[in-house]
């Protein structure tokens, strides 16, 4: 158990809908990361938050947004869903600090999203 | 950006065999992690190893940062070792994002 929790574990929805994925980082970790694993794109970084502020952005679609709350949990919002958004979404956390610091990222169990 | 290549893409072993998985990366890194993705999709941290050698039970890893590669050794394979092994790196002074390789799919048969 990495200490990172994600809910829900599974999500089935229809095209055009909006969903919210939730992540709670390990106790004491200030950085939260979101990654997407799809069959055609592999594992890709989406976005990072550090202590409530966006720190880095990857290949995140405009239909997707995220935020980190004062209690450090994070939510990833996916809207106007398309079939191609079906994927496993992982949240990871790390202690945080200076960007580029050498530290381990711990991954949650993931949320499996299926868009029909 | 940094490119990460893993080899071999697929590996089939009998229980008890040893194996070596390789990860090549194209630039200097601050972070290198090895993960095991089990058949249920969970990503399990194996090693944080931007340089040097580490061992954990039947698994060990070595990263030669100056030559830009890392090796994961699995000894006395068990069926529970089956899954996909990913190498992921981050590099540069201002980034923490991990860039993943395409993985090595390992199947261990009894």
Tab-separated table of N, CA and C in Angstrom, chain A residues 31 33 35 37 43-45 48 55 57-58 88 90 97-109 112, chain B residues 29-31 33 35 37 39-43 45 48 50-51 86 90 92-101:
chain	number	residue	atom	x	y	z
A	31	UNK	N	3.144	17.515	-3.002
A	31	UNK	CA	2.988	17.465	-4.467
A	31	UNK	C	2.057	16.341	-4.875
A	33	UNK	N	0.466	14.536	-8.488
A	33	UNK	CA	0.615	14.404	-9.937
A	33	UNK	C	-0.545	13.568	-10.467
A	35	UNK	N	-1.520	11.180	-13.880
A	35	UNK	CA	-1.030	10.507	-15.078
A	35	UNK	C	-2.193	9.737	-15.710
A	37	UNK	N	-3.020	6.486	-18.330
A	37	UNK	CA	-2.493	5.320	-19.051
A	37	UNK	C	-3.560	4.832	-20.026
A	43	UNK	N	1.737	5.541	-20.642
A	43	UNK	CA	1.610	6.317	-19.409
A	43	UNK	C	2.119	7.722	-19.647
A	44	UNK	N	1.228	8.720	-19.469
A	44	UNK	CA	1.608	10.100	-19.751
A	44	UNK	C	1.266	11.015	-18.591
A	45	UNK	N	2.162	11.948	-18.328
A	45	UNK	CA	1.961	12.959	-17.297
A	45	UNK	C	0.911	13.963	-17.749
A	48	UNK	N	0.709	18.619	-12.479
A	48	UNK	CA	1.243	18.545	-11.126
A	48	UNK	C	0.794	19.756	-10.323
A	55	UNK	N	1.986	23.458	-10.696
A	55	UNK	CA	3.433	23.583	-10.883
A	55	UNK	C	3.857	23.221	-12.300
A	57	UNK	N	2.493	21.374	-16.263
A	57	UNK	CA	1.401	20.869	-17.094
A	57	UNK	C	2.005	20.008	-18.183
A	58	UNK	N	1.356	18.883	-18.463
A	58	UNK	CA	1.818	18.020	-19.542
A	58	UNK	C	0.802	18.013	-20.649
A	88	UNK	N	-6.829	4.378	-17.693
A	88	UNK	CA	-6.558	4.256	-16.259
A	88	UNK	C	-5.900	5.574	-15.842
A	90	UNK	N	-4.008	7.625	-12.957
A	90	UNK	CA	-3.258	7.478	-11.721
A	90	UNK	C	-2.982	8.835	-11.099
A	97	UNK	N	8.887	20.114	-2.928
A	97	UNK	CA	9.995	20.980	-2.579
A	97	UNK	C	10.457	21.675	-3.833
A	98	UNK	N	11.749	21.875	-3.935
A	98	UNK	CA	12.255	22.518	-5.137
A	98	UNK	C	11.955	21.637	-6.339
A	99	UNK	N	11.530	22.262	-7.429
A	99	UNK	CA	11.282	21.515	-8.664
A	99	UNK	C	12.586	20.858	-9.090
A	100	UNK	N	12.491	19.621	-9.521
A	100	UNK	CA	13.686	18.901	-9.927
A	100	UNK	C	14.394	18.234	-8.769
A	101	UNK	N	13.795	18.295	-7.577
A	101	UNK	CA	14.404	17.635	-6.418
A	101	UNK	C	14.364	16.126	-6.608
A	102	UNK	N	15.299	15.444	-6.005
A	102	UNK	CA	15.371	13.994	-6.170
A	102	UNK	C	14.489	13.332	-5.126
A	103	UNK	N	13.317	12.911	-5.548
A	103	UNK	CA	12.435	12.254	-4.598
A	103	UNK	C	11.519	11.269	-5.304
A	104	UNK	N	11.075	10.283	-4.534
A	104	UNK	CA	10.238	9.218	-5.072
A	104	UNK	C	8.805	9.700	-5.226
A	105	UNK	N	8.181	9.287	-6.328
A	105	UNK	CA	6.744	9.488	-6.496
A	105	UNK	C	6.049	8.170	-6.164
A	106	UNK	N	5.021	8.271	-5.331
A	106	UNK	CA	4.253	7.093	-4.912
A	106	UNK	C	2.902	7.134	-5.601
A	107	UNK	N	2.543	6.024	-6.227
A	107	UNK	CA	1.340	5.982	-7.043
A	107	UNK	C	0.168	5.339	-6.314
A	108	UNK	N	-1.002	5.908	-6.555
A	108	UNK	CA	-2.230	5.322	-6.057
A	108	UNK	C	-2.669	4.149	-6.924
A	109	UNK	N	-3.766	3.489	-6.546
A	109	UNK	CA	-4.223	2.292	-7.269
A	109	UNK	C	-4.892	2.595	-8.604
A	112	UNK	N	-10.172	3.419	-13.049
A	112	UNK	CA	-10.369	2.925	-14.407
A	112	UNK	C	-11.645	3.541	-14.959
B	29	UNK	N	19.400	12.569	-15.654
B	29	UNK	CA	18.130	12.483	-14.926
B	29	UNK	C	18.316	12.807	-13.450
B	30	UNK	N	17.241	13.355	-12.856
B	30	UNK	CA	17.202	13.577	-11.414
B	30	UNK	C	16.551	12.417	-10.695
B	31	UNK	N	15.695	11.739	-11.423
B	31	UNK	CA	14.886	10.686	-10.822
B	31	UNK	C	14.799	9.527	-11.793
B	33	UNK	N	12.854	5.676	-11.584
B	33	UNK	CA	12.106	4.717	-10.791
B	33	UNK	C	11.752	3.509	-11.647
B	35	UNK	N	8.973	0.370	-11.797
B	35	UNK	CA	7.648	-0.010	-11.314
B	35	UNK	C	7.283	-1.383	-11.865
B	37	UNK	N	3.749	-3.206	-12.846
B	37	UNK	CA	2.294	-3.100	-12.964
B	37	UNK	C	1.728	-4.515	-12.979
B	39	UNK	N	-1.233	-7.615	-12.878
B	39	UNK	CA	-2.370	-7.863	-13.779
B	39	UNK	C	-3.631	-7.100	-13.394
B	40	UNK	N	-3.736	-6.582	-12.195
B	40	UNK	CA	-4.895	-5.797	-11.777
B	40	UNK	C	-4.707	-4.306	-12.072
B	41	UNK	N	-3.567	-3.960	-12.642
B	41	UNK	CA	-3.332	-2.576	-13.058
B	41	UNK	C	-2.608	-1.715	-12.058
B	42	UNK	N	-2.343	-2.231	-10.872
B	42	UNK	CA	-1.670	-1.418	-9.861
B	42	UNK	C	-0.210	-1.207	-10.219
B	43	UNK	N	0.270	0.016	-10.026
B	43	UNK	CA	1.673	0.366	-10.251
B	43	UNK	C	2.397	0.314	-8.912
B	45	UNK	N	5.810	0.579	-6.737
B	45	UNK	CA	7.192	1.064	-6.710
B	45	UNK	C	8.151	-0.073	-6.405
B	48	UNK	N	13.688	3.442	-6.348
B	48	UNK	CA	14.052	4.802	-6.722
B	48	UNK	C	15.563	4.762	-6.860
B	50	UNK	N	18.250	6.865	-9.155
B	50	UNK	CA	18.861	7.715	-10.180
B	50	UNK	C	20.338	7.397	-10.415
B	51	UNK	N	20.961	6.690	-9.472
B	51	UNK	CA	22.336	6.226	-9.666
B	51	UNK	C	22.605	5.127	-8.647
B	86	UNK	N	7.934	-1.099	-15.746
B	86	UNK	CA	8.175	0.206	-16.338
B	86	UNK	C	9.366	0.884	-15.678
B	90	UNK	N	12.801	11.435	-14.674
B	90	UNK	CA	12.575	12.870	-14.817
B	90	UNK	C	13.940	13.536	-14.867
B	92	UNK	N	16.247	17.488	-15.725
B	92	UNK	CA	16.181	18.941	-15.753
B	92	UNK	C	16.027	19.497	-14.360
B	93	UNK	N	16.313	20.787	-14.235
B	93	UNK	CA	16.322	21.414	-12.921
B	93	UNK	C	14.935	21.836	-12.462
B	94	UNK	N	13.999	21.989	-13.380
B	94	UNK	CA	12.712	22.558	-13.006
B	94	UNK	C	11.536	21.645	-13.282
B	95	UNK	N	11.789	20.355	-13.362
B	95	UNK	CA	10.668	19.483	-13.650
B	95	UNK	C	10.714	18.244	-12.779
B	96	UNK	N	9.537	17.801	-12.352
B	96	UNK	CA	9.425	16.572	-11.591
B	96	UNK	C	8.663	15.507	-12.365
B	97	UNK	N	8.087	15.865	-13.516
B	97	UNK	CA	7.213	14.910	-14.190
B	97	UNK	C	8.003	13.692	-14.612
B	98	UNK	N	7.397	12.536	-14.454
B	98	UNK	CA	8.021	11.291	-14.864
B	98	UNK	C	7.659	10.980	-16.311
B	99	UNK	N	8.676	10.581	-17.067
B	99	UNK	CA	8.486	10.121	-18.440
B	99	UNK	C	8.688	8.612	-18.425
B	100	UNK	N	7.666	7.902	-18.874
B	100	UNK	CA	7.685	6.448	-18.799
B	100	UNK	C	8.166	5.827	-20.099
B	101	UNK	N	8.873	4.709	-19.967
B	101	UNK	CA	9.151	3.874	-21.121
B	101	UNK	C	7.906	3.073	-21.470
